[in-house]
Short mmCIF file of C-alpha atoms in Angstrom, two decimals:
data_model
loop_
_atom_site.label_atom_id
_atom_site.label_comp_id
_atom_site.label_asym_id
_atom_site.label_seq_id
_atom_site.Cartn_x
_atom_site.Cartn_y
_atom_site.Cartn_z
CA MET E 1 0.18 0.06 0.10
CA ILE E 2 1.44 3.66 -0.89
CA PRO E 3 1.17 5.89 1.84
CA THR E 4 -1.02 8.72 1.33
CA ASP E 5 -0.85 10.80 4.57
CA PHE E 6 2.54 12.61 3.66
CA THR E 7 3.71 14.19 0.24
CA ILE E 8 7.36 14.47 -0.68
CA ASP E 9 8.55 17.50 -2.49
CA PHE E 10 11.67 19.02 -3.94
CA ALA E 11 12.93 21.89 -1.85
CA ASP E 12 15.15 25.08 -2.48
CA TRP E 13 17.89 25.55 0.08
CA LEU E 14 17.93 29.16 -1.19
CA ASN E 15 14.02 29.56 -0.30
CA ASP E 16 13.76 30.56 3.37
CA ASP E 17 10.56 28.38 4.25
CA ASP E 18 12.24 25.36 2.30
CA ARG E 19 15.52 25.84 3.87
CA THR E 20 13.42 26.11 7.63
CA ALA E 21 11.60 23.18 6.96
CA CYS E 22 14.79 21.39 6.16
CA THR E 23 16.70 22.29 9.04
CA ALA E 24 14.05 22.06 11.47
CA VAL E 25 14.09 18.11 10.84
CA ARG E 26 17.70 17.78 10.70
CA GLU E 27 18.26 19.74 14.11
CA ALA E 28 15.43 17.63 15.58
CA VAL E 29 17.27 14.23 14.27
CA PHE E 30 20.69 15.23 14.05
CA THR E 31 21.30 17.88 16.76
CA LEU E 32 19.07 17.23 19.36
CA GLU E 33 18.49 13.53 19.11
CA GLN E 34 21.67 12.10 18.09
CA LYS E 35 24.06 14.98 19.69
CA VAL E 36 25.78 16.03 16.47
CA PRO E 37 27.10 19.36 16.69
CA ARG E 38 25.10 21.71 14.64
CA GLU E 39 28.37 23.28 13.10
CA ASP E 40 29.09 19.73 11.80
CA GLU E 41 25.50 19.16 10.71
CA LEU E 42 25.52 22.21 8.22
CA ASP E 43 27.77 22.52 5.51
CA GLN E 44 28.79 23.97 2.28
CA HIS E 45 27.12 21.44 0.13
CA ASP E 46 23.61 22.86 1.50
CA ALA E 47 23.20 25.45 -1.02
CA ARG E 48 24.02 23.34 -3.99
CA ALA E 49 22.86 20.56 -3.15
CA ARG E 50 19.08 19.27 -4.27
CA HIS E 51 16.94 18.62 -1.22
CA VAL E 52 13.79 16.71 -0.84
CA VAL E 53 11.21 17.70 2.19
CA ALA E 54 8.59 15.45 3.48
CA ARG E 55 5.39 16.74 5.07
CA ASP E 56 2.14 15.45 6.98
CA ALA E 57 -1.10 16.09 5.95
CA GLN E 58 -1.14 19.50 7.87
CA GLY E 59 2.16 20.66 6.02
CA THR E 60 4.85 20.03 8.96
CA PRO E 61 7.86 18.98 7.87
CA ILE E 62 8.55 15.58 8.79
CA GLY E 63 11.67 14.51 6.60
CA THR E 64 14.27 15.38 4.61
CA GLY E 65 17.46 14.27 2.64
CA ARG E 66 19.97 15.69 0.01
CA LEU E 67 21.62 14.86 -3.19
CA THR E 68 25.07 16.73 -3.97
CA SER E 69 26.55 17.51 -7.15
CA GLU E 70 29.41 15.07 -5.80
CA HIS E 71 26.81 12.18 -6.11
CA VAL E 72 25.81 11.78 -2.50
CA ILE E 73 22.79 11.19 -1.06
CA GLY E 74 22.92 12.40 2.56
CA ARG E 75 21.35 14.17 5.59
CA MET E 76 18.40 11.56 5.19
CA ALA E 77 16.15 12.36 8.53
CA VAL E 78 12.75 11.40 9.54
CA ASP E 79 11.14 12.73 12.54
CA LYS E 80 10.78 10.06 15.26
CA ALA E 81 6.87 9.68 15.23
CA TRP E 82 7.27 9.08 11.49
CA ARG E 83 9.74 6.32 10.99
CA SER E 84 8.71 3.26 9.73
CA ARG E 85 5.94 4.64 7.87
CA GLY E 86 7.63 4.68 4.39
CA VAL E 87 9.07 8.31 4.72
CA GLY E 88 12.58 7.54 4.42
CA ALA E 89 11.94 4.96 1.40
CA ALA E 90 9.79 7.81 -0.36
CA MET E 91 12.58 10.39 0.23
CA LEU E 92 15.22 7.85 -0.70
CA GLN E 93 13.44 6.56 -3.92
CA ARG E 94 12.98 10.34 -5.15
CA LEU E 95 16.49 10.96 -4.56
CA ILE E 96 17.68 8.15 -6.73
CA GLU E 97 15.17 9.10 -9.28
CA GLN E 98 16.56 12.60 -9.27
CA ALA E 99 20.54 11.20 -9.55
CA ARG E 100 19.00 9.08 -12.57
CA ALA E 101 17.55 11.78 -14.16
CA LEU E 102 21.01 13.71 -13.73
CA ASN E 103 22.67 10.66 -15.50
CA TYR E 104 24.67 9.99 -12.46
CA PRO E 105 26.31 6.65 -12.88
CA SER E 106 26.16 5.84 -9.13
CA VAL E 107 25.44 7.39 -5.91
CA GLU E 108 27.12 7.15 -2.78
CA LEU E 109 26.01 7.57 1.02
CA HIS E 110 27.37 7.12 4.40
CA ALA E 111 25.03 4.87 6.47
CA GLN E 112 24.81 4.88 10.03
CA VAL E 113 25.56 1.33 11.19
CA HIS E 114 21.81 0.93 12.35
CA ALA E 115 20.64 2.17 8.76
CA VAL E 116 22.53 -0.36 6.66
CA ALA E 117 19.87 -2.67 6.28
CA PHE E 118 17.41 -0.10 5.01
CA TYR E 119 19.90 1.11 2.28
CA GLU E 120 20.77 -2.42 1.20
CA LYS E 121 17.07 -2.80 0.55
CA PHE E 122 17.39 0.17 -2.10
CA GLY E 123 20.40 -2.10 -3.94
CA PHE E 124 23.02 -0.07 -1.81
CA VAL E 125 26.32 -2.04 -0.86
CA LYS E 126 28.81 -1.35 1.86
CA PHE E 127 32.51 -0.77 0.81
CA GLY E 128 35.29 -0.16 2.98
CA ASP E 129 35.96 -0.18 6.58
CA ALA E 130 33.77 1.21 9.06
CA PHE E 131 34.23 5.02 10.26
CA VAL E 132 33.10 7.38 12.71
CA GLU E 133 31.67 10.53 11.69
CA CYS E 134 30.25 13.13 14.13
CA GLY E 135 30.97 10.35 16.84
CA ILE E 136 28.59 7.97 14.96
CA GLN E 137 29.89 5.00 13.43
CA HIS E 138 29.19 4.89 9.32
CA PHE E 139 29.71 2.87 6.48
CA HIS E 140 30.40 3.88 3.13
CA MET E 141 27.74 2.46 0.70
CA ARG E 142 27.27 2.67 -2.95
CA ARG E 143 24.66 2.10 -5.70
CA ASP E 144 25.26 1.90 -9.39
CA LEU E 145 22.52 3.53 -11.26
CA ALA E 146 21.09 1.89 -14.64
CA PRO E 147 20.82 4.67 -17.36
CA ASN E 148 17.07 5.70 -17.82
CA ALA E 149 15.26 3.58 -20.32
CA MET E 150 14.89 4.77 -23.85
CA PRO E 151 11.41 5.35 -24.98
CA ASP E 152 9.88 2.85 -27.43
CA ARG E 153 9.85 4.12 -30.89
CA ALA E 154 7.89 2.85 -33.88
CA PRO E 155 10.05 1.25 -36.25
CA PRO E 156 10.97 3.66 -39.56
CA PRO E 157 8.77 3.16 -42.62
CA PRO E 158 9.98 0.87 -45.19
CA ARG E 159 11.77 2.28 -47.79
CA PRO E 160 9.72 2.79 -51.30
CA GLU E 161 10.90 1.10 -54.32
CA VAL E 162 13.09 3.02 -56.39
CA LYS E 163 12.27 2.97 -60.08
CA ILE E 164 14.75 4.37 -62.38
CA THR E 165 13.15 5.64 -65.89
CA PRO E 166 15.62 7.33 -68.36
CA ILE E 167 14.21 10.39 -69.65
CA THR E 168 15.21 11.03 -73.35
CA ASP E 169 12.95 14.06 -74.22
CA ARG E 170 10.10 16.80 -73.19
CA ASP E 171 7.13 15.03 -73.38
CA GLY E 172 8.86 11.70 -71.32
CA ALA E 173 9.93 14.34 -68.66
CA ILE E 174 6.43 15.75 -68.47
CA ALA E 175 4.92 12.19 -68.61
CA GLN E 176 7.13 10.93 -65.30
CA THR E 177 6.20 14.17 -63.40
CA LEU E 178 2.69 13.59 -63.88
CA GLU E 179 3.00 10.10 -62.67
CA LEU E 180 4.92 11.17 -59.65
CA ILE E 181 1.96 13.67 -58.44
#
């Protein structure tokens, strides 16, 4: 069943309302819940990244994520009350579709250890050793992206048969012209 009690939209970081919506979720999840220092949570990639924001039926932001020009999905955060309800999956799918539309050959992410299984469901594969980022253990993960399928096209029409008729005089030229018309 496809959830209908929330929406996922693209967000423009340069728009005050969109930026406020994204940072509200990120601050609740990363800064308050996971104790990530605010100065580590916001970075130089935000202004250039493509963001998504999930909102409940009342328009309250409940999730966010981003895709950077370096082909990295990150800052995936879902409000605690909305976890395990399809919000993260819907946001991730939207970001993967965006990467594919941009013709990225693959995308990477830094998965917190507890989220590895979630990302594996979407075709991401761990690589390298575990590492600590902002005091939390992570794994590098990557997913190769198949290019968008080309639309089906009808085959070209068959070539007409070519008939060569030598024209030797004016009357023959007129007759051949009238036959073509």
